[in-house]
């Protein structure tokens, strides 16, 4: 198999003498929200490299901003990675390195490589310049390092208010890379930290933390998304200036995964929750791992998707239909077949007065699972769309005077209809060909008719609730519009709840059983489902109806 470009970089490093034993990777989420499908790509990339090279992969929480981070997110992130079936080596927290980072910051101050700036953040911002206009040096830039150190220590102890002072690296206010123009390393935040409590009152910035954390953990390749490319120069500058003697990590960048018809940014997903567009991080319409899980996606299908999407150097949008394809492919192999009718019309078999138990395969891909029992009786439901009084061209479902096979049962023929006084269809009267029972071995059982329909027996069927989903956004790239906010493109019809009838074999099934409702799609029970009131979520339809309906 061909190597992706990150694997090529690693192979090159090994060729140039790097010891394979020194390979080590990490996945570094900030615990400020739930993981989404974009993170799946980063998780699979790092953990698959770990597997391929027999190298450890750390899970590192990038918890340097107590204003945004919460321990409930830490728990959710761990749960999601475990569910994807990856095992991290060490569970690390950037906050565990605060003392070391503090000492290194003091080292920079002592070596005249960092200074305290006591201007307001607005003043500092106004001196930054633009990519083509050089920045202006701060009047504090040459402050004596003793004073810098004194203020810095007081900052960390909480002797100053937020915004009074910041610690900045002394690099180059003329650098064409804006990030090199004396970036802020520490600022005061007056909020206790989940893990360090009130020990520290000044917190390190992302850029000052990330590479140093990589170094402490002996990460060989620190893989991040493309927007961090300009940060690489700064990442290397810090590592070069500090007194270090072990393996220096390398930052390398790959393209973010963008998925069509959704957004992959925790901040934007949070807005959908805050504005009540969805009901939470695990709403089945969300592209979060927990939402996809609740929707009925499997870890296998998400891992397959990440592989299929590939690792690239350039940003692109992956079609949601690829994700759905990966789900179908796996679910076809594992889902239990059942019949459910979402929009029923009553069928009465005028020449049938019995009741019997028929059977159907649980999953044709796994004959070993055997067969399930399906009750059959005089009164049935089929889908309303599956009957038309007069068949239009190419309509191979039920119509007056024509025959269809009921899946795993008999061939029936529609003979007449019953309507109410307003002309609404209430019932279809049919005749059953009693010799045509499926797999009964008779000549008639082998008789071919054009259509096969799913059905349920009215008196045996369970009444359940079904959630049908559509895309969360009505355009392919909701956050790429120049003039309109992504919220403008929310699809108001992304959820449709229906009452449905389902064959009784689903009763007592485990909550994580995947079902194929024949002809309708793949379904899983919702987390709020109970034996009194079963609720099913549609993971995906059986075919890509959506793309084809859009093309029309
Ligand atoms: P968000 O914008 O959603 O908050 P983030 O990049 O801030 O995302 P982090 O928790 O900091 O989220 O990300 C952890 C890791 O996952 C980082 O290495 C980041 O580069 C990677 N990552 C985040 N989003 C994507 C994505 N869409 N595609 C691939 N990797 C991603
Ligand atoms: Mg982030």
Coordinates of C-alpha atoms and ligand atoms in Angstrom, one line a residue:
X1 CA 0.0 0.0 0.0
X2 CA 1.3 3.5 -0.8
X3 CA 2.4 5.7 2.1
X4 CA 0.6 8.9 3.0
X5 CA 2.8 11.9 3.2
X6 CA 3.2 11.8 7.0
X7 CA 4.4 8.2 6.7
X8 CA 6.8 9.3 4.0
X9 CA 8.2 11.9 6.4
X10 CA 8.6 9.3 9.1
X11 CA 10.3 6.8 6.8
X12 CA 12.7 9.5 5.7
X13 CA 13.5 10.3 9.3
X14 CA 14.2 6.6 10.0
X15 CA 16.4 6.4 6.9
X16 CA 18.3 9.4 8.1
X17 CA 19.1 7.6 11.4
X18 CA 16.2 8.2 13.7
X19 CA 15.8 5.3 16.0
X20 CA 12.4 3.6 15.6
X21 CA 12.2 3.3 19.3
X22 CA 12.1 7.1 19.6
X23 CA 8.9 7.4 17.6
X24 CA 6.1 8.7 19.7
X25 CA 2.9 10.5 18.9
X26 CA 0.1 12.3 20.7
X27 CA -3.5 13.4 20.2
X28 CA -3.9 16.8 22.0
X29 CA -7.5 18.0 22.4
X30 CA -8.5 21.0 24.3
X31 CA -11.3 20.0 26.7
X32 CA -13.6 22.7 25.6
X33 CA -16.2 20.6 23.8
X34 CA -16.9 17.2 22.4
X35 CA -14.9 15.6 19.7
X36 CA -16.2 15.7 16.2
X37 CA -15.7 13.9 12.9
X38 CA -12.7 16.1 12.2
X39 CA -11.0 14.9 15.3
X40 CA -11.7 11.3 14.2
X41 CA -9.2 12.0 11.4
X42 CA -6.5 13.3 13.7
X43 CA -7.2 10.4 16.2
X44 CA -7.0 7.8 13.4
X45 CA -3.9 9.4 11.9
X46 CA -2.0 9.4 15.2
X47 CA -3.1 6.1 16.6
X48 CA -2.7 4.3 13.3
X49 CA 0.9 5.6 13.1
X50 CA 1.3 4.2 16.6
X51 CA 0.0 0.8 15.5
X52 CA 2.1 0.8 12.3
X53 CA 5.4 1.6 14.0
X54 CA 4.7 0.0 17.4
X55 CA 5.0 3.5 18.9
X56 CA 3.2 4.9 22.0
X57 CA 0.5 7.5 21.5
X58 CA -0.3 9.9 24.3
X59 CA -3.6 11.5 25.0
X60 CA -2.8 15.0 26.1
X61 CA -5.4 17.5 27.3
X62 CA -4.4 20.9 26.3
X63 CA -5.9 22.5 29.4
X64 CA -4.3 25.9 29.6
X65 CA -7.4 28.1 29.6
X66 CA -9.6 27.6 32.6
X67 CA -12.2 30.0 31.1
X68 CA -13.2 27.5 28.4
X69 CA -12.3 24.1 29.7
X70 CA -14.3 21.7 31.9
X71 CA -13.7 18.2 33.3
X72 CA -17.0 16.9 31.8
X73 CA -15.3 17.4 28.4
X74 CA -12.3 15.4 29.5
X75 CA -14.6 12.5 30.4
X76 CA -16.5 12.7 27.1
X77 CA -13.2 12.8 25.1
X78 CA -11.9 9.7 26.8
X79 CA -15.2 7.9 26.3
X80 CA -15.2 8.7 22.6
X81 CA -11.6 7.6 21.9
X82 CA -12.2 4.4 23.8
X83 CA -15.3 3.8 21.8
X84 CA -13.3 4.2 18.6
X85 CA -11.2 1.4 20.1
X86 CA -7.9 3.1 20.4
X87 CA -5.7 2.9 23.5
X88 CA -3.5 5.7 24.5
X89 CA -0.2 5.2 26.3
X90 CA -0.2 8.0 28.9
X91 CA -3.0 10.3 29.8
X92 CA -1.3 13.7 30.1
X93 CA -2.4 17.2 30.9
X94 CA -0.5 20.3 29.8
X95 CA -1.4 21.7 33.2
X96 CA 0.9 19.1 34.7
X97 CA 3.8 21.0 33.1
X98 CA 2.9 24.5 34.5
X99 CA 5.9 24.4 36.9
X100 CA 8.3 23.4 34.2
X101 CA 6.9 26.0 31.8
X102 CA 7.2 28.6 34.6
X103 CA 10.9 27.7 35.1
X104 CA 11.5 27.9 31.4
X105 CA 9.8 31.2 31.2
X106 CA 12.1 32.5 33.9
X107 CA 15.0 31.1 31.9
X108 CA 13.8 33.2 28.9
X109 CA 13.5 36.3 31.1
X110 CA 17.0 35.7 32.6
X111 CA 18.4 35.4 29.1
X112 CA 16.8 38.5 27.9
X113 CA 14.5 36.6 25.6
X114 CA 11.2 37.6 27.3
X115 CA 9.9 40.7 28.9
X116 CA 6.9 42.0 30.8
X117 CA 4.7 44.3 28.8
X118 CA 2.5 46.5 31.0
X119 CA 0.5 48.2 28.2
X120 CA -3.1 47.4 27.6
X121 CA -4.0 44.7 25.2
X122 CA -5.4 47.3 22.8
X123 CA -2.1 49.2 22.8
X124 CA -0.2 46.0 22.2
X125 CA -2.5 45.1 19.4
X126 CA -2.1 48.5 17.8
X127 CA 1.6 48.0 17.6
X128 CA 1.5 44.6 15.9
X129 CA 1.5 46.0 12.4
X130 CA 0.2 44.0 9.4
X131 CA 1.8 41.4 7.3
X132 CA 3.2 44.2 5.1
X133 CA 3.7 46.9 7.7
X134 CA 6.3 46.1 10.4
X135 CA 5.3 46.2 14.0
X136 CA 6.4 48.8 16.6
X137 CA 8.5 47.8 19.5
X138 CA 6.9 48.1 23.0
X139 CA 8.4 50.7 25.3
X140 CA 8.8 47.9 27.8
X141 CA 10.9 45.8 25.5
X142 CA 14.2 46.6 27.1
X143 CA 13.0 46.6 30.7
X144 CA 15.6 45.2 33.1
X145 CA 15.3 41.4 33.5
X146 CA 15.2 41.7 37.3
X147 CA 12.1 43.8 37.1
X148 CA 10.6 41.4 34.5
X149 CA 11.2 38.5 36.7
X150 CA 9.7 40.1 39.8
X151 CA 6.5 41.1 38.0
X152 CA 6.2 37.7 36.3
X153 CA 6.4 35.9 39.6
X154 CA 3.8 38.2 41.1
X155 CA 1.6 37.6 38.1
X156 CA 1.7 33.9 38.7
X157 CA 0.8 34.5 42.4
X158 CA -2.2 36.6 41.7
X159 CA -0.9 40.0 42.7
X160 CA -2.2 41.6 39.6
X161 CA -5.6 42.0 37.9
X162 CA -6.3 40.5 34.5
X163 CA -4.8 42.6 31.7
X164 CA -2.3 44.6 33.9
X165 CA 0.7 42.8 32.6
X166 CA 1.6 40.1 30.1
X167 CA 4.8 38.2 29.5
X168 CA 6.0 38.4 25.9
X169 CA 8.8 36.6 24.0
X170 CA 11.4 39.0 22.6
X171 CA 11.7 37.9 19.0
X172 CA 11.3 40.3 16.1
X173 CA 8.7 43.0 15.6
X174 CA 9.6 43.2 11.9
X175 CA 9.2 39.5 11.2
X176 CA 7.0 38.8 8.1
X177 CA 5.5 36.1 10.3
X178 CA 3.1 38.0 12.6
X179 CA 3.3 35.2 15.1
X180 CA 7.0 36.0 15.7
X181 CA 6.3 39.6 16.6
X182 CA 6.9 39.2 20.3
X183 CA 4.0 36.8 21.1
X184 CA 2.4 36.8 24.5
X185 CA 3.5 33.8 26.6
X186 CA 1.4 34.4 29.8
X187 CA -1.6 36.3 30.8
X188 CA -3.5 36.6 34.1
X189 CA -6.8 34.7 34.3
X190 CA -8.8 35.1 37.5
X191 CA -10.4 31.7 37.5
X192 CA -9.5 28.6 39.3
X193 CA -8.3 25.7 37.1
X194 CA -10.0 22.3 37.2
X195 CA -6.7 20.6 38.0
X196 CA -4.4 23.1 39.5
X197 CA -7.0 24.9 41.5
X198 CA -5.8 28.4 42.5
X199 CA -2.1 27.6 42.5
X200 CA -1.4 29.5 39.3
X201 CA -3.0 32.9 38.4
X202 CA -1.2 33.4 35.2
X203 CA -1.6 30.8 32.4
X204 CA 0.6 29.9 29.5
X205 CA -0.6 30.5 25.9
X206 CA -1.1 27.7 23.5
X207 CA 2.1 28.4 21.5
X208 CA 4.2 28.5 24.6
X209 CA 2.8 25.3 25.9
X210 CA 2.4 23.0 22.9
X211 CA 6.0 22.4 21.7
X212 CA 7.3 22.3 25.3
X213 CA 4.7 19.7 26.2
X214 CA 5.7 17.7 23.2
X215 CA 9.3 17.9 24.3
X216 CA 8.5 16.8 27.9
X217 CA 6.6 13.8 26.6
X218 CA 9.3 13.0 24.1
X219 CA 7.0 13.2 21.1
X220 CA 8.9 12.7 17.9
X221 CA 6.3 14.0 15.5
X222 CA 3.7 16.5 16.6
X223 CA 1.0 16.4 13.9
X224 CA -1.4 19.2 13.7
X225 CA -3.7 20.8 11.2
X226 CA -2.6 23.2 8.5
X227 CA -3.6 26.4 10.2
X228 CA -0.7 25.8 12.6
X229 CA 1.9 25.9 9.8
X230 CA 2.8 29.6 10.5
X231 CA 3.2 28.6 14.2
X232 CA 6.0 26.1 13.3
X233 CA 8.6 28.9 13.2
X234 CA 7.7 29.9 16.8
X235 CA 7.4 26.3 17.9
X236 CA 11.0 25.8 16.7
X237 CA 12.2 29.1 18.1
X238 CA 11.2 28.2 21.7
X239 CA 12.8 24.7 21.4
X240 CA 16.0 26.2 20.1
X241 CA 16.3 28.9 22.8
X242 CA 15.6 26.6 25.8
X243 CA 18.4 24.5 27.4
X244 CA 17.3 21.2 26.1
X245 CA 19.3 18.0 25.6
X246 CA 16.8 15.3 24.5
X247 CA 15.0 14.6 21.3
X248 CA 13.5 17.7 19.8
X249 CA 10.0 17.2 18.5
X250 CA 9.0 18.1 14.9
X251 CA 5.8 19.8 14.1
X252 CA 4.2 18.7 10.8
X253 CA 0.9 19.7 9.3
X254 CA -1.9 18.0 7.5
X255 CA -5.2 19.3 6.1
X256 CA -8.3 19.5 8.3
X257 CA -11.2 17.3 7.5
X258 CA -14.2 19.3 6.4
X259 CA -17.4 17.4 5.9
X260 CA -20.1 18.7 3.5
X261 CA -23.5 19.9 5.0
X262 CA -22.1 20.4 8.5
X263 CA -19.6 22.3 10.5
X264 CA -16.6 20.9 12.3
X265 CA -15.6 23.4 14.9
X266 CA -16.4 23.0 18.6
X267 CA -17.2 26.7 18.8
X268 CA -19.8 26.5 16.0
X269 CA -21.3 23.2 17.3
X270 CA -21.7 24.8 20.7
X271 CA -23.6 27.6 19.1
X272 CA -26.0 25.1 17.6
X273 CA -26.6 23.8 21.1
X274 CA -26.9 27.3 22.7
X275 CA -29.4 28.4 20.1
X276 CA -31.4 25.2 20.6
X277 CA -31.0 24.1 17.0
X278 CA -30.1 20.7 18.4
X279 CA -30.6 19.2 21.8
X280 CA -27.0 18.7 22.9
X281 CA -23.6 17.5 21.9
X282 CA -24.9 14.0 21.3
X283 CA -27.9 15.0 19.2
X284 CA -27.9 12.4 16.4
X285 CA -27.7 15.2 13.8
X286 CA -24.4 16.5 15.2
X287 CA -21.1 15.5 13.6
X288 CA -19.7 14.8 17.0
X289 CA -18.5 11.3 17.8
X290 CA -21.2 11.0 20.4
X291 CA -23.9 12.2 18.0
X292 CA -22.8 9.8 15.4
X293 CA -22.7 7.0 17.9
X294 CA -26.3 7.8 19.0
X295 CA -27.3 8.0 15.4
X296 CA -26.1 4.4 14.9
X297 CA -22.7 4.9 13.3
X298 CA -20.2 2.2 14.3
X299 CA -16.5 2.7 15.3
X300 CA -15.6 0.6 12.3
X301 CA -17.5 2.8 9.9
X302 CA -15.8 6.0 11.3
X303 CA -12.4 4.5 11.1
X304 CA -13.0 3.3 7.6
X305 CA -14.2 6.8 6.7
X306 CA -11.0 8.4 8.1
X307 CA -8.9 6.0 6.0
X308 CA -11.0 6.7 2.9
X309 CA -10.8 10.4 3.4
X310 CA -7.0 10.1 3.4
X311 CA -4.3 12.4 4.8
X312 CA -3.6 15.3 2.5
X313 CA -1.6 18.6 2.4
X314 CA -4.4 20.6 1.0
X315 CA -7.8 21.5 2.5
X316 CA -10.8 20.0 0.9
X317 CA -14.4 19.1 1.7
X318 CA -15.3 15.4 2.0
X319 CA -18.7 14.5 0.9
X320 CA -21.1 13.4 3.6
X321 CA -22.2 10.6 1.3
X322 CA -18.7 9.0 1.8
X323 CA -19.4 8.8 5.5
X324 CA -22.9 7.3 4.8
X325 CA -21.4 4.8 2.4
X326 CA -18.9 3.6 5.0
X327 CA -21.8 3.2 7.5
X328 CA -23.9 1.2 5.0
X329 CA -21.1 -1.0 4.2
X330 CA -20.6 -2.1 7.8
X331 CA -24.2 -2.1 8.8
X332 CA -25.2 -4.4 6.0
X333 CA -22.9 -7.0 7.6
X334 CA -24.1 -6.6 11.1
X335 CA -27.7 -5.2 11.2
X336 CA -30.6 -7.4 12.0
X337 CA -33.3 -7.4 9.4
X338 CA -36.8 -6.5 10.5
X339 CA -40.0 -5.1 9.0
X340 CA -41.3 -1.7 10.1
X341 CA -44.0 0.4 8.5
X342 CA -43.6 4.2 8.9
X343 CA -46.7 5.4 7.2
X344 CA -49.3 2.7 7.2
X345 CA -52.2 1.8 5.1
X346 CA -54.4 -1.1 6.2
X347 CA -54.5 -4.3 4.1
X348 CA -57.2 -6.9 4.7
X349 CA -56.9 -10.3 3.2
X350 CA -60.4 -11.3 2.4
X351 CA -59.7 -15.0 1.8
X352 CA -57.5 -15.5 4.8
X353 CA -58.8 -16.1 8.4
X354 CA -55.9 -17.8 10.1
X355 CA -52.9 -16.6 12.0
X356 CA -49.5 -18.2 11.6
X357 CA -45.9 -17.6 12.4
X358 CA -43.6 -17.2 9.4
X359 CA -39.9 -16.6 9.5
X360 CA -37.2 -14.5 7.9
X361 CA -33.4 -14.3 7.9
X362 CA -31.9 -12.3 10.7
X363 CA -29.0 -11.3 8.4
X364 CA -28.4 -12.9 5.0
X365 CA -24.7 -11.9 5.4
X366 CA -24.5 -14.1 8.6
X367 CA -26.6 -17.2 8.0
X368 CA -25.4 -18.6 11.3
X369 CA -27.6 -16.1 13.1
X370 CA -30.6 -18.2 11.9
X371 CA -34.1 -16.9 11.4
X372 CA -36.6 -14.8 13.3
X373 CA -40.3 -15.4 13.8
X374 CA -42.7 -13.1 12.0
X375 CA -46.4 -13.3 12.8
X376 CA -48.8 -13.1 9.9
X377 CA -52.5 -12.5 10.0
X378 CA -55.6 -11.3 8.1
X379 CA -55.0 -7.6 8.8
X380 CA -51.6 -6.1 7.8
X381 CA -50.0 -2.7 7.3
X382 CA -47.9 -1.8 4.3
X383 CA -46.5 1.7 3.5
X384 CA -49.0 4.1 2.0
X385 CA -46.5 4.9 -0.8
X386 CA -46.5 1.3 -1.7
X387 CA -50.1 1.3 -2.9
X388 CA -51.7 3.2 -5.8
X389 CA -55.2 2.5 -7.1
X390 CA -54.0 2.8 -10.6
X391 CA -50.3 2.0 -11.2
X392 CA -48.4 4.6 -13.1
X393 CA -45.7 3.4 -15.5
X394 CA -42.9 1.5 -13.8
X395 CA -44.8 1.3 -10.5
X396 CA -44.1 -2.3 -9.4
X397 CA -45.7 -2.0 -6.0
X398 CA -49.3 -2.8 -5.1
X399 CA -52.1 -1.5 -7.3
X400 CA -55.7 -2.6 -8.1
X401 CA -55.7 -5.8 -10.1
X402 CA -51.9 -6.4 -9.6
X403 CA -49.8 -8.7 -7.5
X404 CA -46.9 -8.2 -5.2
X405 CA -45.0 -10.5 -2.8
X406 CA -45.1 -9.7 0.8
X407 CA -41.5 -10.3 2.0
X408 CA -41.1 -13.8 3.6
X409 CA -44.8 -14.4 3.2
X410 CA -47.3 -14.6 0.3
X411 CA -48.2 -13.1 -3.0
X412 CA -51.3 -10.9 -2.7
X413 CA -53.5 -9.2 -5.2
X414 CA -55.3 -5.9 -4.6
X415 CA -59.0 -6.1 -5.5
X416 CA -60.8 -3.1 -4.1
X417 CA -60.5 -0.2 -1.7
X418 CA -62.6 1.3 1.1
X419 CA -62.7 5.1 1.5
X420 CA -64.3 7.5 3.9
X421 CA -67.0 10.0 2.7
X422 CA -64.3 12.5 1.8
X423 CA -62.6 10.0 -0.4
X424 CA -59.6 9.3 1.8
X425 CA -58.2 5.8 1.4
X426 CA -58.8 3.7 4.5
X427 CA -58.1 0.2 3.5
X428 CA -57.2 -2.0 0.6
X429 CA -58.9 -5.4 0.2
X430 CA -56.7 -8.1 -1.2
X431 CA -56.7 -11.8 -2.0
X432 CA -53.8 -13.9 -1.0
X433 CA -52.5 -16.8 -3.1
X434 CA -52.3 -19.3 -0.4
X435 CA -50.0 -21.6 -2.2
X436 CA -47.4 -19.0 -2.8
X437 CA -45.9 -19.0 0.7
X438 CA -42.2 -18.1 0.5
X439 CA -39.8 -21.1 0.7
X440 CA -42.6 -23.6 1.0
X441 CA -41.3 -25.5 -2.0
X442 CA -44.5 -25.3 -4.1
X443 CA -44.4 -24.2 -7.7
X444 CA -46.3 -21.1 -6.7
X445 CA -43.8 -20.2 -4.0
X446 CA -41.2 -19.8 -6.8
X447 CA -43.5 -17.6 -8.9
X448 CA -41.9 -14.3 -9.7
X449 CA -43.8 -11.1 -9.4
X450 CA -42.4 -7.7 -10.0
X451 CA -42.5 -6.1 -6.5
X452 CA -41.7 -7.3 -3.0
X453 CA -43.0 -5.2 -0.1
X454 CA -42.3 -5.1 3.6
X455 CA -45.3 -5.3 6.0
X456 CA -46.4 -6.0 9.5
X457 CA -49.3 -7.8 11.1
X458 CA -51.5 -5.1 12.6
X459 CA -52.4 -6.9 15.8
X460 CA -48.9 -8.1 16.5
X461 CA -47.0 -5.0 15.6
X462 CA -45.5 -2.7 18.2
X463 CA -46.1 0.9 18.1
X464 CA -42.8 2.8 18.2
X465 CA -41.4 6.2 17.6
X466 CA -39.0 6.8 14.8
X467 CA -36.6 9.7 14.2
X468 CA -35.8 10.4 10.6
X469 CA -33.0 12.8 9.9
X470 CA -32.0 15.1 7.1
X471 CA -28.9 17.2 6.7
X472 CA -28.3 19.7 9.4
X473 CA -27.6 22.5 6.9
X474 CA -29.2 23.2 3.6
X475 CA -25.9 24.1 1.8
X476 CA -22.7 22.1 1.3
X477 CA -20.3 24.5 3.0
X478 CA -22.4 26.5 5.5
X479 CA -19.4 28.2 7.0
X480 CA -17.7 29.3 3.8
X481 CA -20.1 32.1 2.9
X482 CA -18.5 35.5 2.8
X483 CA -21.7 37.4 3.8
X484 CA -23.8 35.1 5.9
X485 CA -23.2 33.4 9.2
X486 CA -23.3 29.6 9.1
X487 CA -26.5 29.8 11.3
X488 CA -28.3 31.2 8.4
X489 CA -28.1 27.9 6.6
X490 CA -29.6 25.7 9.3
X491 CA -32.1 23.3 7.7
X492 CA -35.3 23.6 9.8
X493 CA -36.5 20.2 8.7
X494 CA -33.5 18.1 9.8
X495 CA -35.6 16.0 12.2
X496 CA -38.9 14.3 11.5
X497 CA -40.6 12.2 14.1
X498 CA -43.1 9.5 13.1
X499 CA -45.1 6.9 14.8
X500 CA -44.4 3.5 13.2
X501 CA -45.3 -0.1 13.5
X502 CA -42.7 -2.7 13.8
X503 CA -42.6 -6.5 14.0
X504 CA -42.4 -7.8 17.5
X505 CA -39.0 -9.5 17.2
X506 CA -37.3 -6.2 18.2
X507 CA -38.7 -6.6 21.7
X508 CA -36.1 -7.2 24.3
X509 CA -33.2 -6.5 21.9
X510 CA -30.0 -4.9 23.4
X511 CA -29.9 -1.2 23.1
X512 CA -26.9 -1.2 20.8
X513 CA -28.4 -3.6 18.3
X514 CA -28.3 -2.2 14.8
X515 CA -31.4 -3.0 12.6
X516 CA -32.1 -2.8 9.0
X517 CA -35.8 -1.9 8.6
X518 CA -36.2 -3.6 5.2
X519 CA -36.3 -1.1 2.3
X520 CA -36.1 1.9 4.8
X521 CA -32.6 2.0 6.1
X522 CA -30.5 1.3 9.1
X523 CA -31.7 2.1 12.6
X524 CA -30.7 1.9 16.2
X525 CA -32.5 2.5 19.5
X526 CA -32.2 6.0 20.9
X527 CA -30.7 6.5 24.3
X528 CA -34.2 7.5 25.5
X529 CA -35.8 4.3 24.2
X530 CA -37.4 2.0 26.8
X531 CA -39.3 -1.3 26.7
X532 CA -42.5 0.7 27.2
X533 CA -41.7 3.2 24.5
X534 CA -39.2 2.1 21.9
X535 CA -37.6 4.9 20.0
X536 CA -35.4 4.3 16.9
X537 CA -33.1 6.7 15.1
X538 CA -32.4 6.3 11.4
X539 CA -28.7 6.1 10.9
X540 CA -28.8 6.2 7.1
X541 CA -31.1 5.1 4.3
X542 CA -30.3 2.0 2.3
X543 CA -29.3 3.9 -0.8
X544 CA -28.0 7.4 -1.4
X545 CA -31.5 8.8 -2.0
X546 CA -30.3 12.2 -1.0
X547 CA -27.7 12.8 -3.7
X548 CA -30.0 11.6 -6.4
X549 CA -32.9 13.7 -5.3
X550 CA -30.7 16.8 -5.2
X551 CA -29.6 16.0 -8.8
X552 CA -33.1 16.1 -10.1
Ligands
LIG1 P1 -12.1 23.1 17.0 O1 -11.9 24.2 16.1 O2 -13.2 22.2 16.7 O3 -12.2 23.6 18.5 P2 -9.5 22.5 17.5 O4 -8.5 22.3 16.4 O5 -9.5 23.7 18.3 O6 -10.9 22.2 16.8 P3 -8.5 20.7 19.4 O7 -9.2 20.1 20.5 O8 -7.5 21.7 19.7 O9 -9.6 21.3 18.4 O10 -7.9 19.6 18.4 C1 -7.2 18.4 18.8 C2 -6.5 17.9 17.6 O11 -7.4 17.6 16.6 C3 -5.5 18.9 17.0 O12 -4.3 18.3 16.7 C4 -6.2 19.4 15.8 O13 -5.3 19.8 14.8 C5 -7.1 18.2 15.4 N1 -8.3 18.6 14.6 C6 -9.2 19.4 15.0 N2 -10.2 19.6 14.1 C7 -9.8 18.8 13.0 C8 -10.3 18.6 11.7 N3 -11.4 19.2 11.3 N4 -9.6 17.7 10.9 C9 -8.5 17.1 11.4 N5 -8.0 17.3 12.6 C10 -8.6 18.2 13.4
LIG2 MG1 -8.6 24.7 19.6

